[in-house]
Every structure is written in C-alpha cells, then in structure tokens.
Amino acid sequence: MAILQDITLGQYYPADSPVHRLDPRTKLVVSMALMSGLLLTDEVTLTALWGLVTLAVVVLARLPVPLVVRNLRAFGWLFALTMVVHAFFTSGTVWVRLPVVAWTVTSEGLQRGLLYSLRLALLVMIAALLTLTTSPIEITDGLERLMRPLRRLRVPVHELSMMMSLALRFVPTLLEEADRLQKAQVSRGASFEGGLVQRVRSVVPLVVPLFVSSFRRADELALAMDARCYRGGEGRTCYRQLRLGAGDYVALGLAAALLVLAICG
C-alpha cells in the first residue's frame, strides 16, 4: 500500500535546528496549545494564521516540506468526507442541486467544508512535526516530567509515558511490516485493486498476520526489557536532566499568546 509509506507519524528526523533543540516538555505543551487553539476557532483568518505558524515551524526545524505534507495523503478520505458532509448538510445559498436524490450543495457548506478540512490537515501536520523533531526517548522523558504531579495520586506515570512512547516508536515498524505483508500477498497473486468492497476484502488477509507480528514483537520487547532488569520507574534516574532555556520560554510565550487569541477571537 503506497499510502502507508506516506505516513511519517512516529518517525524522527534528526537535524540541528532550533526546534530540535527545544525541551521536549516545551514541544509537547506547544503542540497541545496549537491543537487546542485550532479546535477552538472557526474563523478563516485565524486558521490562515495557524497555517503560517505551522509553515514557519517547518522552516525553523529544517524539515523537507514534502516529508511533512505527505502525511495528508493518507487522510484524504477524511478530508473528502468532511467536504461532503458540510456541502450537503449545511443550509444556505444553493450552489448545485442534484436532480436524482434531490440534494443541494450550498456555498456556505463548501466554505465550511474547506475550512474544516484545512483545520484537520493542520492538526495532522502539527502532530507530525512533534514526532519528526522529538525522539521517542525525549517524548518519554517529557511526558514523565509533565505528569510527575500525578504520582501523588498513585498514577504509574513512568509506565504510562513508556507505553505511549513505545506506541509511537512502533508506528513506523508496523507500517513497514504491513507493506512487506502486502508485497508478499501480491507475489502470491493477491490483488489490491478494484472497488471499495474489493479493497476491504483484500485488506482482511493482512490484518491477521499483522496482529500476530505485533504480538510477537511485543513479547520479544518484554523479554528484552526483562533481560535488562527493567522494573518500572521506581528508583530510576535520568541521565539527561531537562532544563528550560531562553528558546523554550519564547516558544511557550508565543503558544500562550496564540491560544489566548483563539479563545478571545
């Protein structure tokens, strides 16, 4: 499946940039602030501002633009569904009337569909930027430090952050495994072309071996961690101590300002 190769969520792109050097806690908080602000606004100007901010982050992170944008191809069905729902079910000035089903497409529906599709695309790009500029180890450390106050409530903070980090880490591995299985099925005469029903049926033979492979990898990982005497977060220390720098405070301040703008706007 060529679409699976376009997904870069969970992948890390090493580079020497101001964004890569930021504290992982800063990048996590800024990403959540940008996503929250994007969900809180439905104005075209603010959405365009978020697009410019996202593009500026891509440039500062020194990431190839196609690497970030190609994630959108895998979510094309979601953008199309958003456009269809808003175009047909938003009241307003009739733009096109379908004679057979008596449905109408409104201008307001098309505008809202485009706006919400753009918002979804920016959400995907922000999530991709977080994983592309932050290694899984840094994400684990950042999540653990951010959730440290929950320890007083006996929440297994280290274990939760480790699980989330491992989930992100194995996304590229599972995509690679799915692509390998798909090529193996094609070499045996399987077809992944045709209509929607045919494609759904052709995906079923991939699901079972992919789940089996996932469980096998999880079992191997558990054995490897046990062989290295991993016993959870109790008594563990960090080799790298996280400290906020001037760039972190600037990024947090800009994210807070954007979030306030989205709430008040």
PDB file of C-alpha atoms in Angstrom:
ATOM      1  CA  MET A   1       0.000   0.000   0.000  1.00  0.00           C
ATOM      2  CA  ALA A   2       1.722   3.143  -1.189  1.00  0.00           C
ATOM      3  CA  ILE A   3      -0.360   5.272   1.148  1.00  0.00           C
ATOM      4  CA  LEU A   4       1.162   3.589   4.201  1.00  0.00           C
ATOM      5  CA  GLN A   5       4.607   4.740   3.084  1.00  0.00           C
ATOM      6  CA  ASP A   6       3.411   8.358   3.202  1.00  0.00           C
ATOM      7  CA  ILE A   7       2.709   8.308   6.951  1.00  0.00           C
ATOM      8  CA  THR A   8       5.590   9.803   8.946  1.00  0.00           C
ATOM      9  CA  LEU A   9       3.784   9.983  12.302  1.00  0.00           C
ATOM     10  CA  GLY A  10       6.046   8.361  14.875  1.00  0.00           C
ATOM     11  CA  GLN A  11       9.197   8.847  12.797  1.00  0.00           C
ATOM     12  CA  TYR A  12      12.077  11.019  13.967  1.00  0.00           C
ATOM     13  CA  TYR A  13      14.017  13.192  11.522  1.00  0.00           C
ATOM     14  CA  PRO A  14      17.396  14.155  13.059  1.00  0.00           C
ATOM     15  CA  ALA A  15      18.579  17.680  12.333  1.00  0.00           C
ATOM     16  CA  ASP A  16      20.385  20.537  14.034  1.00  0.00           C
ATOM     17  CA  SER A  17      17.674  23.167  14.321  1.00  0.00           C
ATOM     18  CA  PRO A  18      16.213  25.487  16.973  1.00  0.00           C
ATOM     19  CA  VAL A  19      13.077  23.324  17.108  1.00  0.00           C
ATOM     20  CA  HIS A  20      15.016  20.101  17.657  1.00  0.00           C
ATOM     21  CA  ARG A  21      16.980  21.729  20.490  1.00  0.00           C
ATOM     22  CA  LEU A  22      13.863  22.748  22.402  1.00  0.00           C
ATOM     23  CA  ASP A  23      12.987  20.940  25.603  1.00  0.00           C
ATOM     24  CA  PRO A  24      10.606  18.024  24.887  1.00  0.00           C
ATOM     25  CA  ARG A  25       8.218  19.373  27.530  1.00  0.00           C
ATOM     26  CA  THR A  26       8.063  22.637  25.615  1.00  0.00           C
ATOM     27  CA  LYS A  27       7.281  20.898  22.341  1.00  0.00           C
ATOM     28  CA  LEU A  28       4.563  18.797  23.968  1.00  0.00           C
ATOM     29  CA  VAL A  29       2.899  21.809  25.598  1.00  0.00           C
ATOM     30  CA  VAL A  30       3.217  23.962  22.471  1.00  0.00           C
ATOM     31  CA  SER A  31       1.743  21.198  20.292  1.00  0.00           C
ATOM     32  CA  MET A  32      -1.221  20.790  22.643  1.00  0.00           C
ATOM     33  CA  ALA A  33      -1.721  24.568  22.747  1.00  0.00           C
ATOM     34  CA  LEU A  34      -1.651  24.850  18.945  1.00  0.00           C
ATOM     35  CA  MET A  35      -4.069  21.948  18.534  1.00  0.00           C
ATOM     36  CA  SER A  36      -6.417  23.314  21.191  1.00  0.00           C
ATOM     37  CA  GLY A  37      -6.384  26.786  19.665  1.00  0.00           C
ATOM     38  CA  LEU A  38      -7.046  25.338  16.221  1.00  0.00           C
ATOM     39  CA  LEU A  39     -10.069  23.442  17.522  1.00  0.00           C
ATOM     40  CA  LEU A  40     -11.420  26.483  19.339  1.00  0.00           C
ATOM     41  CA  THR A  41     -11.503  28.771  16.317  1.00  0.00           C
ATOM     42  CA  ASP A  42     -13.633  28.612  13.185  1.00  0.00           C
ATOM     43  CA  GLU A  43     -12.519  31.874  11.577  1.00  0.00           C
ATOM     44  CA  VAL A  44     -10.720  31.888   8.257  1.00  0.00           C
ATOM     45  CA  THR A  45      -8.156  34.496   9.297  1.00  0.00           C
ATOM     46  CA  LEU A  46      -7.128  32.648  12.448  1.00  0.00           C
ATOM     47  CA  THR A  47      -6.950  29.339  10.584  1.00  0.00           C
ATOM     48  CA  ALA A  48      -4.718  31.003   7.997  1.00  0.00           C
ATOM     49  CA  LEU A  49      -2.564  32.321  10.851  1.00  0.00           C
ATOM     50  CA  TRP A  50      -2.208  28.794  12.214  1.00  0.00           C
ATOM     51  CA  GLY A  51      -1.166  27.659   8.745  1.00  0.00           C
ATOM     52  CA  LEU A  52       1.548  30.315   8.610  1.00  0.00           C
ATOM     53  CA  VAL A  53       2.752  29.354  12.091  1.00  0.00           C
ATOM     54  CA  THR A  54       2.916  25.689  11.082  1.00  0.00           C
ATOM     55  CA  LEU A  55       4.853  26.565   7.935  1.00  0.00           C
ATOM     56  CA  ALA A  56       7.249  28.714   9.993  1.00  0.00           C
ATOM     57  CA  VAL A  57       7.893  25.776  12.345  1.00  0.00           C
ATOM     58  CA  VAL A  58       8.649  23.529   9.358  1.00  0.00           C
ATOM     59  CA  VAL A  59      11.200  26.071   8.104  1.00  0.00           C
ATOM     60  CA  LEU A  60      12.784  26.563  11.551  1.00  0.00           C
ATOM     61  CA  ALA A  61      13.007  22.799  12.050  1.00  0.00           C
ATOM     62  CA  ARG A  62      14.797  22.461   8.689  1.00  0.00           C
ATOM     63  CA  LEU A  63      12.456  19.693   7.625  1.00  0.00           C
ATOM     64  CA  PRO A  64      11.753  18.828   3.981  1.00  0.00           C
ATOM     65  CA  VAL A  65       8.295  20.161   3.230  1.00  0.00           C
ATOM     66  CA  PRO A  66       7.261  17.020   1.263  1.00  0.00           C
ATOM     67  CA  LEU A  67       8.142  14.903   4.309  1.00  0.00           C
ATOM     68  CA  VAL A  68       5.613  16.810   6.417  1.00  0.00           C
ATOM     69  CA  VAL A  69       2.932  17.295   3.784  1.00  0.00           C
ATOM     70  CA  ARG A  70       2.854  13.718   2.503  1.00  0.00           C
ATOM     71  CA  ASN A  71       1.044  12.632   5.693  1.00  0.00           C
ATOM     72  CA  LEU A  72      -2.048  14.345   4.309  1.00  0.00           C
ATOM     73  CA  ARG A  73      -2.432  11.810   1.507  1.00  0.00           C
ATOM     74  CA  ALA A  74      -3.265   9.029   3.961  1.00  0.00           C
ATOM     75  CA  PHE A  75      -6.082  11.167   5.412  1.00  0.00           C
ATOM     76  CA  GLY A  76      -7.535  12.176   2.055  1.00  0.00           C
ATOM     77  CA  TRP A  77     -10.663  10.107   2.700  1.00  0.00           C
ATOM     78  CA  LEU A  78     -11.284  12.066   5.915  1.00  0.00           C
ATOM     79  CA  PHE A  79     -10.943  15.406   4.125  1.00  0.00           C
ATOM     80  CA  ALA A  80     -13.309  14.224   1.383  1.00  0.00           C
ATOM     81  CA  LEU A  81     -15.855  13.013   3.938  1.00  0.00           C
ATOM     82  CA  THR A  82     -15.660  16.365   5.743  1.00  0.00           C
ATOM     83  CA  MET A  83     -16.264  18.228   2.491  1.00  0.00           C
ATOM     84  CA  VAL A  84     -19.265  16.049   1.558  1.00  0.00           C
ATOM     85  CA  VAL A  85     -20.932  16.296   4.971  1.00  0.00           C
ATOM     86  CA  HIS A  86     -20.648  20.077   5.149  1.00  0.00           C
ATOM     87  CA  ALA A  87     -21.515  20.631   1.484  1.00  0.00           C
ATOM     88  CA  PHE A  88     -24.774  18.671   1.634  1.00  0.00           C
ATOM     89  CA  PHE A  89     -25.927  19.286   5.191  1.00  0.00           C
ATOM     90  CA  THR A  90     -25.185  22.996   5.694  1.00  0.00           C
ATOM     91  CA  SER A  91     -28.067  25.334   4.948  1.00  0.00           C
ATOM     92  CA  GLY A  92     -27.527  28.439   2.860  1.00  0.00           C
ATOM     93  CA  THR A  93     -27.424  29.632  -0.725  1.00  0.00           C
ATOM     94  CA  VAL A  94     -27.970  26.733  -3.125  1.00  0.00           C
ATOM     95  CA  TRP A  95     -24.998  26.305  -5.446  1.00  0.00           C
ATOM     96  CA  VAL A  96     -25.840  22.986  -7.129  1.00  0.00           C
ATOM     97  CA  ARG A  97     -28.965  20.823  -6.923  1.00  0.00           C
ATOM     98  CA  LEU A  98     -28.704  17.099  -7.622  1.00  0.00           C
ATOM     99  CA  PRO A  99     -31.863  16.098  -9.514  1.00  0.00           C
ATOM    100  CA  VAL A 100     -31.886  12.371  -8.757  1.00  0.00           C
ATOM    101  CA  VAL A 101     -31.571  12.434  -4.952  1.00  0.00           C
ATOM    102  CA  ALA A 102     -32.924  15.978  -4.516  1.00  0.00           C
ATOM    103  CA  TRP A 103     -29.863  17.037  -2.510  1.00  0.00           C
ATOM    104  CA  THR A 104     -28.433  20.516  -2.636  1.00  0.00           C
ATOM    105  CA  VAL A 105     -24.887  21.783  -2.331  1.00  0.00           C
ATOM    106  CA  THR A 106     -24.657  25.190  -0.670  1.00  0.00           C
ATOM    107  CA  SER A 107     -21.931  27.789  -0.977  1.00  0.00           C
ATOM    108  CA  GLU A 108     -21.737  28.072   2.806  1.00  0.00           C
ATOM    109  CA  GLY A 109     -21.337  24.302   3.026  1.00  0.00           C
ATOM    110  CA  LEU A 110     -18.427  24.318   0.603  1.00  0.00           C
ATOM    111  CA  GLN A 111     -16.734  27.123   2.537  1.00  0.00           C
ATOM    112  CA  ARG A 112     -17.160  25.348   5.871  1.00  0.00           C
ATOM    113  CA  GLY A 113     -16.007  22.067   4.332  1.00  0.00           C
ATOM    114  CA  LEU A 114     -12.831  23.679   3.043  1.00  0.00           C
ATOM    115  CA  LEU A 115     -12.232  25.388   6.387  1.00  0.00           C
ATOM    116  CA  TYR A 116     -12.695  22.234   8.456  1.00  0.00           C
ATOM    117  CA  SER A 117     -10.617  20.170   6.030  1.00  0.00           C
ATOM    118  CA  LEU A 118      -7.821  22.715   6.394  1.00  0.00           C
ATOM    119  CA  ARG A 119      -8.088  22.513  10.178  1.00  0.00           C
ATOM    120  CA  LEU A 120      -7.829  18.725  10.067  1.00  0.00           C
ATOM    121  CA  ALA A 121      -4.813  18.963   7.771  1.00  0.00           C
ATOM    122  CA  LEU A 122      -3.081  21.370  10.167  1.00  0.00           C
ATOM    123  CA  LEU A 123      -3.800  19.043  13.105  1.00  0.00           C
ATOM    124  CA  VAL A 124      -2.123  16.184  11.241  1.00  0.00           C
ATOM    125  CA  MET A 125       0.861  18.374  10.363  1.00  0.00           C
ATOM    126  CA  ILE A 126       1.303  19.595  13.950  1.00  0.00           C
ATOM    127  CA  ALA A 127       1.268  16.011  15.237  1.00  0.00           C
ATOM    128  CA  ALA A 128       3.790  15.035  12.563  1.00  0.00           C
ATOM    129  CA  LEU A 129       6.043  17.963  13.500  1.00  0.00           C
ATOM    130  CA  LEU A 130       6.107  16.819  17.119  1.00  0.00           C
ATOM    131  CA  THR A 131       7.295  13.317  16.290  1.00  0.00           C
ATOM    132  CA  LEU A 132       9.647  14.420  13.498  1.00  0.00           C
ATOM    133  CA  THR A 133      11.521  16.827  15.787  1.00  0.00           C
ATOM    134  CA  THR A 134      11.384  14.802  19.033  1.00  0.00           C
ATOM    135  CA  SER A 135      12.880  11.362  19.522  1.00  0.00           C
ATOM    136  CA  PRO A 136      10.842   8.671  21.348  1.00  0.00           C
ATOM    137  CA  ILE A 137      13.219   8.850  24.332  1.00  0.00           C
ATOM    138  CA  GLU A 138      12.710  12.606  24.606  1.00  0.00           C
ATOM    139  CA  ILE A 139       8.930  12.176  24.374  1.00  0.00           C
ATOM    140  CA  THR A 140       9.078   9.653  27.217  1.00  0.00           C
ATOM    141  CA  ASP A 141      11.159  11.988  29.406  1.00  0.00           C
ATOM    142  CA  GLY A 142       8.935  14.968  28.620  1.00  0.00           C
ATOM    143  CA  LEU A 143       5.687  13.128  29.343  1.00  0.00           C
ATOM    144  CA  GLU A 144       7.062  11.719  32.572  1.00  0.00           C
ATOM    145  CA  ARG A 145       8.167  15.118  33.804  1.00  0.00           C
ATOM    146  CA  LEU A 146       4.878  16.772  32.846  1.00  0.00           C
ATOM    147  CA  MET A 147       2.816  14.092  34.587  1.00  0.00           C
ATOM    148  CA  ARG A 148       5.054  13.861  37.652  1.00  0.00           C
ATOM    149  CA  PRO A 149       2.496  15.582  39.968  1.00  0.00           C
ATOM    150  CA  LEU A 150       0.118  12.658  39.326  1.00  0.00           C
ATOM    151  CA  ARG A 151       2.441  10.396  41.283  1.00  0.00           C
ATOM    152  CA  ARG A 152       0.847  11.692  44.452  1.00  0.00           C
ATOM    153  CA  LEU A 153      -2.376  10.083  43.268  1.00  0.00           C
ATOM    154  CA  ARG A 154      -0.511   6.786  42.745  1.00  0.00           C
ATOM    155  CA  VAL A 155      -0.720   7.075  38.977  1.00  0.00           C
ATOM    156  CA  PRO A 156       2.015   4.987  37.252  1.00  0.00           C
ATOM    157  CA  VAL A 157       3.434   7.973  35.387  1.00  0.00           C
ATOM    158  CA  HIS A 158       6.601   6.304  34.138  1.00  0.00           C
ATOM    159  CA  GLU A 159       4.762   3.249  32.846  1.00  0.00           C
ATOM    160  CA  LEU A 160       2.144   5.356  31.056  1.00  0.00           C
ATOM    161  CA  SER A 161       4.739   7.549  29.371  1.00  0.00           C
ATOM    162  CA  MET A 162       6.767   4.484  28.398  1.00  0.00           C
ATOM    163  CA  MET A 163       3.695   2.872  26.830  1.00  0.00           C
ATOM    164  CA  MET A 164       2.878   5.997  24.825  1.00  0.00           C
ATOM    165  CA  SER A 165       6.476   6.307  23.669  1.00  0.00           C
ATOM    166  CA  LEU A 166       6.631   2.656  22.599  1.00  0.00           C
ATOM    167  CA  ALA A 167       3.345   3.050  20.712  1.00  0.00           C
ATOM    168  CA  LEU A 168       4.792   5.976  18.739  1.00  0.00           C
ATOM    169  CA  ARG A 169       8.057   4.143  18.234  1.00  0.00           C
ATOM    170  CA  PHE A 170       6.391   1.105  16.674  1.00  0.00           C
ATOM    171  CA  VAL A 171       4.126   3.009  14.260  1.00  0.00           C
ATOM    172  CA  PRO A 172       6.808   3.107  11.509  1.00  0.00           C
ATOM    173  CA  THR A 173       7.700  -0.527  12.235  1.00  0.00           C
ATOM    174  CA  LEU A 174       4.097  -1.678  11.853  1.00  0.00           C
ATOM    175  CA  LEU A 175       3.690   0.337   8.652  1.00  0.00           C
ATOM    176  CA  GLU A 176       6.821  -1.289   7.256  1.00  0.00           C
ATOM    177  CA  GLU A 177       5.525  -4.714   8.296  1.00  0.00           C
ATOM    178  CA  ALA A 178       2.164  -4.035   6.613  1.00  0.00           C
ATOM    179  CA  ASP A 179       3.932  -3.006   3.410  1.00  0.00           C
ATOM    180  CA  ARG A 180       6.061  -6.166   3.495  1.00  0.00           C
ATOM    181  CA  LEU A 181       2.980  -8.363   4.002  1.00  0.00           C
ATOM    182  CA  GLN A 182       1.163  -6.608   1.178  1.00  0.00           C
ATOM    183  CA  LYS A 183       4.059  -7.225  -1.212  1.00  0.00           C
ATOM    184  CA  ALA A 184       4.165 -10.874  -0.137  1.00  0.00           C
ATOM    185  CA  GLN A 185       0.443 -11.211  -0.858  1.00  0.00           C
ATOM    186  CA  VAL A 186       0.860  -9.603  -4.292  1.00  0.00           C
ATOM    187  CA  SER A 187       3.693 -12.010  -5.143  1.00  0.00           C
ATOM    188  CA  ARG A 188       1.249 -14.857  -4.416  1.00  0.00           C
ATOM    189  CA  GLY A 189      -1.347 -13.471  -6.813  1.00  0.00           C
ATOM    190  CA  ALA A 190      -3.449 -11.321  -4.488  1.00  0.00           C
ATOM    191  CA  SER A 191      -4.991  -8.154  -5.916  1.00  0.00           C
ATOM    192  CA  PHE A 192      -5.462  -4.909  -4.037  1.00  0.00           C
ATOM    193  CA  GLU A 193      -7.150  -3.061  -6.858  1.00  0.00           C
ATOM    194  CA  GLY A 194     -10.821  -2.642  -7.664  1.00  0.00           C
ATOM    195  CA  GLY A 195     -13.776  -1.072  -5.923  1.00  0.00           C
ATOM    196  CA  LEU A 196     -14.229  -0.227  -2.270  1.00  0.00           C
ATOM    197  CA  VAL A 197     -15.675  -3.643  -1.338  1.00  0.00           C
ATOM    198  CA  GLN A 198     -12.874  -5.467  -3.126  1.00  0.00           C
ATOM    199  CA  ARG A 199     -10.231  -3.378  -1.386  1.00  0.00           C
ATOM    200  CA  VAL A 200     -11.780  -4.021   2.028  1.00  0.00           C
ATOM    201  CA  ARG A 201     -11.805  -7.760   1.349  1.00  0.00           C
ATOM    202  CA  SER A 202      -8.182  -7.671   0.203  1.00  0.00           C
ATOM    203  CA  VAL A 203      -7.108  -5.931   3.431  1.00  0.00           C
ATOM    204  CA  VAL A 204      -8.552  -8.693   5.646  1.00  0.00           C
ATOM    205  CA  PRO A 205      -5.722 -11.172   4.859  1.00  0.00           C
ATOM    206  CA  LEU A 206      -3.243  -8.523   6.047  1.00  0.00           C
ATOM    207  CA  VAL A 207      -4.913  -7.864   9.386  1.00  0.00           C
ATOM    208  CA  VAL A 208      -4.414 -11.310  10.959  1.00  0.00           C
ATOM    209  CA  PRO A 209      -0.671 -11.687  10.206  1.00  0.00           C
ATOM    210  CA  LEU A 210      -0.113  -8.064  11.190  1.00  0.00           C
ATOM    211  CA  PHE A 211      -1.723  -8.670  14.585  1.00  0.00           C
ATOM    212  CA  VAL A 212       0.325 -11.867  15.026  1.00  0.00           C
ATOM    213  CA  SER A 213       3.503  -9.983  14.160  1.00  0.00           C
ATOM    214  CA  SER A 214       2.584  -7.180  16.574  1.00  0.00           C
ATOM    215  CA  PHE A 215       2.047  -9.614  19.454  1.00  0.00           C
ATOM    216  CA  ARG A 216       5.321 -11.362  18.637  1.00  0.00           C
ATOM    217  CA  ARG A 217       7.226  -8.071  18.664  1.00  0.00           C
ATOM    218  CA  ALA A 218       5.572  -7.071  21.940  1.00  0.00           C
ATOM    219  CA  ASP A 219       6.585 -10.406  23.505  1.00  0.00           C
ATOM    220  CA  GLU A 220      10.167 -10.013  22.266  1.00  0.00           C
ATOM    221  CA  LEU A 221      10.303  -6.473  23.619  1.00  0.00           C
ATOM    222  CA  ALA A 222       9.008  -7.616  27.013  1.00  0.00           C
ATOM    223  CA  LEU A 223      11.648 -10.363  27.175  1.00  0.00           C
ATOM    224  CA  ALA A 224      14.391  -7.897  26.190  1.00  0.00           C
ATOM    225  CA  MET A 225      13.318  -5.398  28.870  1.00  0.00           C
ATOM    226  CA  ASP A 226      13.130  -8.171  31.462  1.00  0.00           C
ATOM    227  CA  ALA A 227      16.614  -9.424  30.470  1.00  0.00           C
ATOM    228  CA  ARG A 228      17.924  -5.909  31.130  1.00  0.00           C
ATOM    229  CA  CYS A 229      16.346  -5.933  34.598  1.00  0.00           C
ATOM    230  CA  TYR A 230      13.705  -3.339  33.797  1.00  0.00           C
ATOM    231  CA  ARG A 231      11.430  -2.953  36.811  1.00  0.00           C
ATOM    232  CA  GLY A 232       9.435   0.181  36.041  1.00  0.00           C
ATOM    233  CA  GLY A 233      10.025   3.739  37.147  1.00  0.00           C
ATOM    234  CA  GLU A 234      10.558   3.113  40.854  1.00  0.00           C
ATOM    235  CA  GLY A 235      14.007   4.404  41.817  1.00  0.00           C
ATOM    236  CA  ARG A 236      15.043   5.213  38.249  1.00  0.00           C
ATOM    237  CA  THR A 237      17.079   8.326  37.465  1.00  0.00           C
ATOM    238  CA  CYS A 238      17.582  10.238  34.231  1.00  0.00           C
ATOM    239  CA  TYR A 239      20.947  10.538  32.522  1.00  0.00           C
ATOM    240  CA  ARG A 240      19.864  13.787  30.858  1.00  0.00           C
ATOM    241  CA  GLN A 241      18.382  16.457  33.076  1.00  0.00           C
ATOM    242  CA  LEU A 242      15.762  18.574  31.330  1.00  0.00           C
ATOM    243  CA  ARG A 243      16.169  22.340  31.685  1.00  0.00           C
ATOM    244  CA  LEU A 244      14.250  25.135  30.013  1.00  0.00           C
ATOM    245  CA  GLY A 245      16.248  27.657  28.023  1.00  0.00           C
ATOM    246  CA  ALA A 246      15.529  31.049  26.514  1.00  0.00           C
ATOM    247  CA  GLY A 247      14.117  29.481  23.355  1.00  0.00           C
ATOM    248  CA  ASP A 248      11.713  27.392  25.419  1.00  0.00           C
ATOM    249  CA  TYR A 249      10.289  30.433  27.176  1.00  0.00           C
ATOM    250  CA  VAL A 250       9.888  32.242  23.846  1.00  0.00           C
ATOM    251  CA  ALA A 251       8.062  29.258  22.318  1.00  0.00           C
ATOM    252  CA  LEU A 252       5.798  28.875  25.364  1.00  0.00           C
ATOM    253  CA  GLY A 253       5.001  32.593  25.348  1.00  0.00           C
ATOM    254  CA  LEU A 254       4.096  32.575  21.653  1.00  0.00           C
ATOM    255  CA  ALA A 255       1.938  29.464  22.091  1.00  0.00           C
ATOM    256  CA  ALA A 256       0.135  31.048  25.056  1.00  0.00           C
ATOM    257  CA  ALA A 257      -0.484  34.221  23.035  1.00  0.00           C
ATOM    258  CA  LEU A 258      -1.913  32.222  20.127  1.00  0.00           C
ATOM    259  CA  LEU A 259      -4.128  30.223  22.443  1.00  0.00           C
ATOM    260  CA  VAL A 260      -5.486  33.403  24.078  1.00  0.00           C
ATOM    261  CA  LEU A 261      -6.071  34.866  20.614  1.00  0.00           C
ATOM    262  CA  ALA A 262      -8.067  31.782  19.613  1.00  0.00           C
ATOM    263  CA  ILE A 263     -10.152  31.875  22.802  1.00  0.00           C
ATOM    264  CA  CYS A 264     -10.880  35.602  22.638  1.00  0.00           C
ATOM    265  CA  GLY A 265     -11.249  35.709  18.869  1.00  0.00           C
TER     266      GLY A 265
END
